[in-house]
PDB file of C-alpha atoms and ligand atoms in Angstrom:
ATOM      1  CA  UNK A   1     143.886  73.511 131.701  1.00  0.00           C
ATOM      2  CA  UNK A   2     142.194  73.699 127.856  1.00  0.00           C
ATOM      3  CA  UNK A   3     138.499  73.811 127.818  1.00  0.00           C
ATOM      4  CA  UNK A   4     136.352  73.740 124.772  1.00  0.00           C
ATOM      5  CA  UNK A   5     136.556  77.128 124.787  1.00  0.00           C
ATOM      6  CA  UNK A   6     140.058  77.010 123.965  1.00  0.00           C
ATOM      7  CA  UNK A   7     139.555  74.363 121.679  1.00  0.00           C
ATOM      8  CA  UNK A   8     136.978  76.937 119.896  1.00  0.00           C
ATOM      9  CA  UNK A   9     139.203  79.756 119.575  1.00  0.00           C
ATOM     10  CA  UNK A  10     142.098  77.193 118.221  1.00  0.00           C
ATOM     11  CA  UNK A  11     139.660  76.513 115.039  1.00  0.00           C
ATOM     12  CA  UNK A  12     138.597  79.687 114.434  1.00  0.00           C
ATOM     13  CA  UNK A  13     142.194  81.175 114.619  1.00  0.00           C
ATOM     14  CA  UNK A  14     143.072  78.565 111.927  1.00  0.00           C
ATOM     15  CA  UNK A  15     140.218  79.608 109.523  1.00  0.00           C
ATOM     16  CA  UNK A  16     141.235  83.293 110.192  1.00  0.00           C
ATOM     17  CA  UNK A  17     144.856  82.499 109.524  1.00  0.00           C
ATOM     18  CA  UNK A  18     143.993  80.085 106.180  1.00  0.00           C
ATOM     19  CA  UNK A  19     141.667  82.678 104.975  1.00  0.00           C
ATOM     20  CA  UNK A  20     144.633  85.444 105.215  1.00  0.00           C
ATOM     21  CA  UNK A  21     147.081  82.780 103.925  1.00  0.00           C
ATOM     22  CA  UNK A  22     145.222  81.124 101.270  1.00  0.00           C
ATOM     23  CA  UNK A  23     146.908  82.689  98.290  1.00  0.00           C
ATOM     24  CA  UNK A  24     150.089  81.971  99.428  1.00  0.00           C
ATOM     25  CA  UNK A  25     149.005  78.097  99.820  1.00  0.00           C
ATOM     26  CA  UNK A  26     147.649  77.912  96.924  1.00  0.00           C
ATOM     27  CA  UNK A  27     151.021  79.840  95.136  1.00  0.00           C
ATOM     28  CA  UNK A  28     152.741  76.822  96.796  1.00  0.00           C
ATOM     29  CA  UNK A  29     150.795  74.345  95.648  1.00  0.00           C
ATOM     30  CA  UNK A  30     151.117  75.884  91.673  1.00  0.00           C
ATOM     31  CA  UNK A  31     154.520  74.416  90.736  1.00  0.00           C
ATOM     32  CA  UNK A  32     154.937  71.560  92.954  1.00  0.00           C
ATOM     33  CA  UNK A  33     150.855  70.587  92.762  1.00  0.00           C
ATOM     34  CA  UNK A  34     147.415  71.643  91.548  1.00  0.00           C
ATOM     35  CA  UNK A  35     147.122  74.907  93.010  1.00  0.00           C
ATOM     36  CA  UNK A  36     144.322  74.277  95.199  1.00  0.00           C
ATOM     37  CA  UNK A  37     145.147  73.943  98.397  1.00  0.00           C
ATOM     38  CA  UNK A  38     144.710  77.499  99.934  1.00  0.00           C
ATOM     39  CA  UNK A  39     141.216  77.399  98.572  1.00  0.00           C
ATOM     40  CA  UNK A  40     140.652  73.623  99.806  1.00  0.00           C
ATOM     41  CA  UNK A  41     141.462  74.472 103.280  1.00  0.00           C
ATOM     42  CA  UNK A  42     139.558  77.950 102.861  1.00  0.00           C
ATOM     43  CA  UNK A  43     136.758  75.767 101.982  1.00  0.00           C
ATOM     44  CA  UNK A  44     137.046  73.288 104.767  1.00  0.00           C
ATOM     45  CA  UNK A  45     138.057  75.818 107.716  1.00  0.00           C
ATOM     46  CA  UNK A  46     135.334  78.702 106.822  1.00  0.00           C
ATOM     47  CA  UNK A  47     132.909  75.378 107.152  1.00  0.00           C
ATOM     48  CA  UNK A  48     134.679  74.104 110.436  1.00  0.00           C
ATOM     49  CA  UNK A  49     133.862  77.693 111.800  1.00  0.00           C
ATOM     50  CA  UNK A  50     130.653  78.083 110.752  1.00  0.00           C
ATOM     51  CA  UNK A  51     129.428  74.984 112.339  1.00  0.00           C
ATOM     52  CA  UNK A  52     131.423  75.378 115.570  1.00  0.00           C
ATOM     53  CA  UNK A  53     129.263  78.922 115.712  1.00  0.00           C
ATOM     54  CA  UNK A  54     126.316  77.192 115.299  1.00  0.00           C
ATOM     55  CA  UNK A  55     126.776  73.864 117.249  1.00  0.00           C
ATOM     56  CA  UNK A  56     128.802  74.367 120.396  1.00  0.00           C
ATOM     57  CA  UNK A  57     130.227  71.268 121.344  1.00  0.00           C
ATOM     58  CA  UNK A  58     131.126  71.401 125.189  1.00  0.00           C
ATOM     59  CA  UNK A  59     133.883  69.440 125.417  1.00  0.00           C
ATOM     60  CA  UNK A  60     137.481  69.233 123.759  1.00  0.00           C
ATOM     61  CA  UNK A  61     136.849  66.033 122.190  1.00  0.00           C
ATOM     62  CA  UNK A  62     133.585  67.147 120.731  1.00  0.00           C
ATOM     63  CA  UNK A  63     134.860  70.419 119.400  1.00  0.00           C
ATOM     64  CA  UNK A  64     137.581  68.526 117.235  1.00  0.00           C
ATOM     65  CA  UNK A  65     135.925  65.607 116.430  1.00  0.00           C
ATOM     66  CA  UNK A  66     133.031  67.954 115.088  1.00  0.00           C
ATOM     67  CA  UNK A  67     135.736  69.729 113.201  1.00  0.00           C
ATOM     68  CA  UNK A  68     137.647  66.777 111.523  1.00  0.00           C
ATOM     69  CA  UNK A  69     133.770  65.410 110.368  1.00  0.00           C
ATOM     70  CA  UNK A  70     133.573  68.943 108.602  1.00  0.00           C
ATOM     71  CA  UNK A  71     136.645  68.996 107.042  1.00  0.00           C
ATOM     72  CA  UNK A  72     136.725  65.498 105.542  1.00  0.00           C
ATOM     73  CA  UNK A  73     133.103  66.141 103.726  1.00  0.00           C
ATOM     74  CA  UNK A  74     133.811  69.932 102.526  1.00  0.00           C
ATOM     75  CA  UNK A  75     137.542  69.162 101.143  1.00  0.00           C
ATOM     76  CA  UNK A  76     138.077  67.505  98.151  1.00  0.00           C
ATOM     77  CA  UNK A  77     141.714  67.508  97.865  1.00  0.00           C
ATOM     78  CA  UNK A  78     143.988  65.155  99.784  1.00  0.00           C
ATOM     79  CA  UNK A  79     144.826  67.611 102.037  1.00  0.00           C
ATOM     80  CA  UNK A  80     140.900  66.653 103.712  1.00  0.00           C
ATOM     81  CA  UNK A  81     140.470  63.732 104.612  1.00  0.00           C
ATOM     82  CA  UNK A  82     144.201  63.824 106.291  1.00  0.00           C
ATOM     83  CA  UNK A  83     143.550  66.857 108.031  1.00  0.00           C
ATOM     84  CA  UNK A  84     140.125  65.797 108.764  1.00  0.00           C
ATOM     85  CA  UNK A  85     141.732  62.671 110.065  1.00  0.00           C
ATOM     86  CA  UNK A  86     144.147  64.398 112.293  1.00  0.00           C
ATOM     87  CA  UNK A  87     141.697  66.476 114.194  1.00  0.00           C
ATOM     88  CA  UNK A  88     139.317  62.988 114.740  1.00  0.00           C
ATOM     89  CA  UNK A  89     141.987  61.249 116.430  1.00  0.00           C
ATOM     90  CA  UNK A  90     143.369  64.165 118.213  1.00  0.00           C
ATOM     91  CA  UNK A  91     139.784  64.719 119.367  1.00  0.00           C
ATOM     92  CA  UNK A  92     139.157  60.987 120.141  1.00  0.00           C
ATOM     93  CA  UNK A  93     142.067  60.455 122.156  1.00  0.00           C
ATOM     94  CA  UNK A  94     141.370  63.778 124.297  1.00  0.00           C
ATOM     95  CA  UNK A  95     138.018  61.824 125.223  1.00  0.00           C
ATOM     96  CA  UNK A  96     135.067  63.077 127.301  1.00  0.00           C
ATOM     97  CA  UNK A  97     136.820  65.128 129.381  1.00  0.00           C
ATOM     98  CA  UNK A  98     135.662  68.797 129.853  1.00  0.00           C
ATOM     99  CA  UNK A  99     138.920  70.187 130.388  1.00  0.00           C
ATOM    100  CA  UNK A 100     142.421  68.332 129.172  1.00  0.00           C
ATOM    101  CA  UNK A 101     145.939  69.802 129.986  1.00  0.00           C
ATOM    102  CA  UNK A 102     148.555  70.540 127.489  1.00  0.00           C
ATOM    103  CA  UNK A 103     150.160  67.480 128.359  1.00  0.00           C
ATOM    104  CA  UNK A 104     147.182  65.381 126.959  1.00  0.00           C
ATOM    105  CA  UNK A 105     146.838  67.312 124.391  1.00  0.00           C
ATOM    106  CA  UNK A 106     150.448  66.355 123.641  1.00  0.00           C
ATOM    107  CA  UNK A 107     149.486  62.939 123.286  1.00  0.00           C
ATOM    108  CA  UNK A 108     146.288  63.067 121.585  1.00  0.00           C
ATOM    109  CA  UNK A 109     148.262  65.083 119.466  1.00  0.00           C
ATOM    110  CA  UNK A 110     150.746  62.420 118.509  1.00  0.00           C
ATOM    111  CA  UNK A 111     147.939  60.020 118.163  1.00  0.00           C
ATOM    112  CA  UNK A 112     146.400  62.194 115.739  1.00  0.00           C
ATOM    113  CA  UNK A 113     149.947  62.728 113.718  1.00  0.00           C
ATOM    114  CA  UNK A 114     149.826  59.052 114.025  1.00  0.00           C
ATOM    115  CA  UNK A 115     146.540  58.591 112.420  1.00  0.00           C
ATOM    116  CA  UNK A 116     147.605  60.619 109.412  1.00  0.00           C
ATOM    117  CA  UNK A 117     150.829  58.578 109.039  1.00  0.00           C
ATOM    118  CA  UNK A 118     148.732  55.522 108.714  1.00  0.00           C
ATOM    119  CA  UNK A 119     146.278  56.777 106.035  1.00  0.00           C
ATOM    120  CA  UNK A 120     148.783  58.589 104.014  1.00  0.00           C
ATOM    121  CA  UNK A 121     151.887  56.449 104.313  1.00  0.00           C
ATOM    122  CA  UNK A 122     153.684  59.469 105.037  1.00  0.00           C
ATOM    123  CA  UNK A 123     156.901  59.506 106.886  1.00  0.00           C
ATOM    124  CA  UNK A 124     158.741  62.573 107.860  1.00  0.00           C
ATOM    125  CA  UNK A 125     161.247  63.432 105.264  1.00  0.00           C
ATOM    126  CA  UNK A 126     158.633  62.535 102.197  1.00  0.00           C
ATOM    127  CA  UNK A 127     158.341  66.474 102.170  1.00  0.00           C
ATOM    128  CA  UNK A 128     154.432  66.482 103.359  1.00  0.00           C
ATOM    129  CA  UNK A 129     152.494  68.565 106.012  1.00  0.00           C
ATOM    130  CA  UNK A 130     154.074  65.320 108.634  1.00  0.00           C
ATOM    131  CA  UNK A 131     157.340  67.201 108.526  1.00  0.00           C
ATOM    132  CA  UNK A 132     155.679  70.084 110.041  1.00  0.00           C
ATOM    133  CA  UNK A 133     153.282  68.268 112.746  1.00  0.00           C
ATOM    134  CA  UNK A 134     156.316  65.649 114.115  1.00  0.00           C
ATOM    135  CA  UNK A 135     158.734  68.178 115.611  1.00  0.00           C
ATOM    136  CA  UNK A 136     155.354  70.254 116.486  1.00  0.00           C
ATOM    137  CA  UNK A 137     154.127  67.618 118.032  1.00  0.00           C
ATOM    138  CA  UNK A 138     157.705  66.912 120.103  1.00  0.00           C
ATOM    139  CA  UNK A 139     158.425  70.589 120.752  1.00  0.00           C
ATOM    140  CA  UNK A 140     154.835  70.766 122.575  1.00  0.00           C
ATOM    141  CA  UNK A 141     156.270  69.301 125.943  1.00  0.00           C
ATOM    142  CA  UNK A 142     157.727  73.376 125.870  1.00  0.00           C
ATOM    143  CA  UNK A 143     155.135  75.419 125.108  1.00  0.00           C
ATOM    144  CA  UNK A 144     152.973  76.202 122.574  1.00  0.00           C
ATOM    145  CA  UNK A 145     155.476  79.136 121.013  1.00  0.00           C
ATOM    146  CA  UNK A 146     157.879  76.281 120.994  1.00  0.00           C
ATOM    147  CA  UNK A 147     155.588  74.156 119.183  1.00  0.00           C
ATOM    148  CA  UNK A 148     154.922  77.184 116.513  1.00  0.00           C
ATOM    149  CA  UNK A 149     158.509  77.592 115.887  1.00  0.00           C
ATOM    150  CA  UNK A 150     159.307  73.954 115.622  1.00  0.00           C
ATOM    151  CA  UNK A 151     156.197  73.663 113.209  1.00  0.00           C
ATOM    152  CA  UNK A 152     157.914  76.692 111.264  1.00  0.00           C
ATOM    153  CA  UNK A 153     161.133  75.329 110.668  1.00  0.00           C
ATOM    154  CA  UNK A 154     159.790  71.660 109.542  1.00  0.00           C
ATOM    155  CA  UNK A 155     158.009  73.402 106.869  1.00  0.00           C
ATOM    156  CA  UNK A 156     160.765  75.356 105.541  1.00  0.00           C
ATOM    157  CA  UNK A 157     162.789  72.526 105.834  1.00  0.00           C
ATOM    158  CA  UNK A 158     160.677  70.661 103.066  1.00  0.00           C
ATOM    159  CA  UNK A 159     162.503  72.820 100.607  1.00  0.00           C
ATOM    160  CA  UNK A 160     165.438  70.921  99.257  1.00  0.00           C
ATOM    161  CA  UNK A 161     163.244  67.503 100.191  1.00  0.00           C
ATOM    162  CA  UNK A 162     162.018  65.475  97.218  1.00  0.00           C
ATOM    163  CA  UNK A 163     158.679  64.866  97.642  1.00  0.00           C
ATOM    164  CA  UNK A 164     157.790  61.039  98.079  1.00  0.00           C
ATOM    165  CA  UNK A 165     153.840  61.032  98.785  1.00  0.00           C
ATOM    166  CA  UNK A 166     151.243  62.637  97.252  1.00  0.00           C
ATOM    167  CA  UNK A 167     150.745  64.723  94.009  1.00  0.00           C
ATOM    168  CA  UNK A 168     154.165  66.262  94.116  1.00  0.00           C
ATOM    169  CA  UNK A 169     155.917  63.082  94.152  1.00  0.00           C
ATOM    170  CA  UNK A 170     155.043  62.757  90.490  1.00  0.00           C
ATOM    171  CA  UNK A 171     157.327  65.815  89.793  1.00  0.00           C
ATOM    172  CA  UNK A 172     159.961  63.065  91.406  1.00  0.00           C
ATOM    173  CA  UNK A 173     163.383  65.417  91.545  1.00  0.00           C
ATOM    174  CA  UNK A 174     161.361  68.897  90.441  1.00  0.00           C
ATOM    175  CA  UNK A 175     160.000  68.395  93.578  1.00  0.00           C
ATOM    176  CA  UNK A 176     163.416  69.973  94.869  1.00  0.00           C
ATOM    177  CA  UNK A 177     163.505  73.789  96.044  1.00  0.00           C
ATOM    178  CA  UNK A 178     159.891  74.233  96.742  1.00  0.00           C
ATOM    179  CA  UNK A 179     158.296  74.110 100.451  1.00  0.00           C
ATOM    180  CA  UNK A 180     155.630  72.276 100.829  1.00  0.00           C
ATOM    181  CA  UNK A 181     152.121  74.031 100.758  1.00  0.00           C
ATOM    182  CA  UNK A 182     151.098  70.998 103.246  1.00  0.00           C
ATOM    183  CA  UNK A 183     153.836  71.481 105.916  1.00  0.00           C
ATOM    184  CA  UNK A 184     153.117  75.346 105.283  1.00  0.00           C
ATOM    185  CA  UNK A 185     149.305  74.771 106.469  1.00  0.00           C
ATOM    186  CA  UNK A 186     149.944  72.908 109.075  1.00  0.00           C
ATOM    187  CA  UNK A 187     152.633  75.488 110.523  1.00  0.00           C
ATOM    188  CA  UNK A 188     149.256  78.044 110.524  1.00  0.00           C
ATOM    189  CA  UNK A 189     147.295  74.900 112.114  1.00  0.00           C
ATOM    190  CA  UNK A 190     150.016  75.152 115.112  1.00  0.00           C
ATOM    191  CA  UNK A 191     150.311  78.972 114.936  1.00  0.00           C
ATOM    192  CA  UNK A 192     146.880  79.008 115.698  1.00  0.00           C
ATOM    193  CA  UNK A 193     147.417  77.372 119.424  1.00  0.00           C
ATOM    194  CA  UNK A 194     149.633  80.097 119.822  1.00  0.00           C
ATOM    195  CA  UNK A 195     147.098  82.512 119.119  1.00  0.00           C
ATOM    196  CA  UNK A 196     144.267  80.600 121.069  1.00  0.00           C
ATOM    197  CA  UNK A 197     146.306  80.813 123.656  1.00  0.00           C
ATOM    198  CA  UNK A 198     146.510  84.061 123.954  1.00  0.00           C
ATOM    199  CA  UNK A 199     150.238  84.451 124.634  1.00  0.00           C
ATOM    200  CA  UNK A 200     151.218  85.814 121.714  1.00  0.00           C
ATOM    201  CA  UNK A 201     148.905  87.440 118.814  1.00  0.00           C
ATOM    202  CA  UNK A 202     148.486  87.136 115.017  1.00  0.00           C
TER     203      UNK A 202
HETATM  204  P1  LIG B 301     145.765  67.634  96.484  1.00  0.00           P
HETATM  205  O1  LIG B 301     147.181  67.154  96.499  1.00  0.00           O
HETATM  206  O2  LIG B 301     144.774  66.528  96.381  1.00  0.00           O
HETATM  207  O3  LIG B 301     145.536  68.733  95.488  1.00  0.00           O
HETATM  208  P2  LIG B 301     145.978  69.637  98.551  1.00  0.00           P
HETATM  209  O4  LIG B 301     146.604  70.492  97.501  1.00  0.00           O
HETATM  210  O5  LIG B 301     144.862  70.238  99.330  1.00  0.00           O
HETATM  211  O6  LIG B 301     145.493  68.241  97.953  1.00  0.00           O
HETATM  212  O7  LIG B 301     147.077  69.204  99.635  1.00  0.00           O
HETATM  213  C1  LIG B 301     148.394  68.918  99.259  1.00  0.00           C
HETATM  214  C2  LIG B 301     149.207  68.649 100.516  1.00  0.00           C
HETATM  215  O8  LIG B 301     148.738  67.483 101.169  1.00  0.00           O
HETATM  216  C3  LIG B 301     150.683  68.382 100.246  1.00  0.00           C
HETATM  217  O9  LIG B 301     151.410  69.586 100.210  1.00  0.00           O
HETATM  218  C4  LIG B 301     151.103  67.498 101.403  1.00  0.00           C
HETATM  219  O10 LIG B 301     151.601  68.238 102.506  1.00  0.00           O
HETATM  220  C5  LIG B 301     149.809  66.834 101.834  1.00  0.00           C
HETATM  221  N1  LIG B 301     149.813  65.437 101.460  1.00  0.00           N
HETATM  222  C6  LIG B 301     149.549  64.902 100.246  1.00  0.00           C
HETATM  223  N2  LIG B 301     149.633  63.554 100.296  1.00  0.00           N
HETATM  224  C7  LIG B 301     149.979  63.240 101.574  1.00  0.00           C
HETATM  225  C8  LIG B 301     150.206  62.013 102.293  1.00  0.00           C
HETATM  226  N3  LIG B 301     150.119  60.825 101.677  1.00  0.00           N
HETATM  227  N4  LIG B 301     150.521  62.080 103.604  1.00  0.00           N
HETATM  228  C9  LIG B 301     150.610  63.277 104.226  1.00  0.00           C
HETATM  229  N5  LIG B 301     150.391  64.460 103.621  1.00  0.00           N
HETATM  230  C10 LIG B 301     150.086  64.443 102.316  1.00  0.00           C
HETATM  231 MG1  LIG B 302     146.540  70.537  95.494  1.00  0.00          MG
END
């Protein structure tokens, strides 16, 4: 079973992981984008884990719904409020419960991926951060290493995708040949379960 604890250690293994990563994001992010996102999510998850160090939510729920709130009012980019969105539902589906097993987090998971798809329009294929969180998401049922590599290969699968949401889709076919600095954030997002769990490490 997953206790907040876990749910801790998932958050601050993602800030550690963005922080480390954050040039690379925002590399990804230069010719297909803004080149902002490594330093929006560096931003938004060095927040996330100050407050969860701070405030100590005590159940699963609390710890992600705490940590979507965070996101969506220290990121300015897109990238925020969709994350910040994902983590809210996640969290709200997981409910009160002080401990939830990987099974429900499964589906709060998919609820959350589901949440995103609504506010963003995003479907998978539109070469987005959704390409990496679907097969996640369905690879979960096997493990959270599963889930990692699943995550992995959606978001180097965005490469020959033309983008079809967000500010890349302006680029129309320039989009082509670049990964997406999205699906590449969200592969550290899934990492990071990896880590929390402790099976495997950085
Ligand atoms: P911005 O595009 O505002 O500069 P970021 O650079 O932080 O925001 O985030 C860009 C990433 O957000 C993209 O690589 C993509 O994965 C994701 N994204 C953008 N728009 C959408 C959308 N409508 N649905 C899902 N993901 C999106
Ligand atoms: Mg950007």
């Amino acid at each position: 079973m997953l206790d907040a604890d876990f749910f801790r250690r998932w958050m601050t293994a993602t800030a550690a992981a963005v922080d480390r990563e954050a040039e690379r994001l925002t590399a990804l992010d230069s010719p297909i984008g803004d080149a902002d996102h490594g330093s929006n999510l560096q931003r938004g998850f060095t927040a996330v884990a100050a407050t969860l160090g701070k405030d100590a939510p005590d159940t699963p729920g609390a710890v992600l719904t705490l940590a979507g709130r965070q996101l969506i009012s220290t990121v300015g980019g897109a990238s925020g409020p969709l994350y910040g969105t994902l983590l809210r539902r996640t969290g709200k589906a997981l409910g009160e419960a002080a401990e939830v097993s990987e099974e429900q987090l499964q589906e709060a998971l998919r609820a959350g991926v589901e949440g995103v798809m609504t506010l963003g329009g995003a479907a998978p294929g539109d070469k987005t951060m959704i390409d990496a969180l679907v097969p996640a998401v369905d690879a979960l049922g096997d493990g959270f290493a599963a889930a990692r590599a699943a995550a992995d290969e959606g978001a180097r699968a965005t490469i020959p995708l033309q983008a079809r949401k967000g500010r890349a889709s302006y680029l129309g076919e320039r989009s082509i040949g670049h990964q997406d600095p999205g699906a590449t954030s969200a592969a550290l997002l899934i990492a990071a379960l990896d880590v929390a769990s402790g099976v495997r490490g950085e």
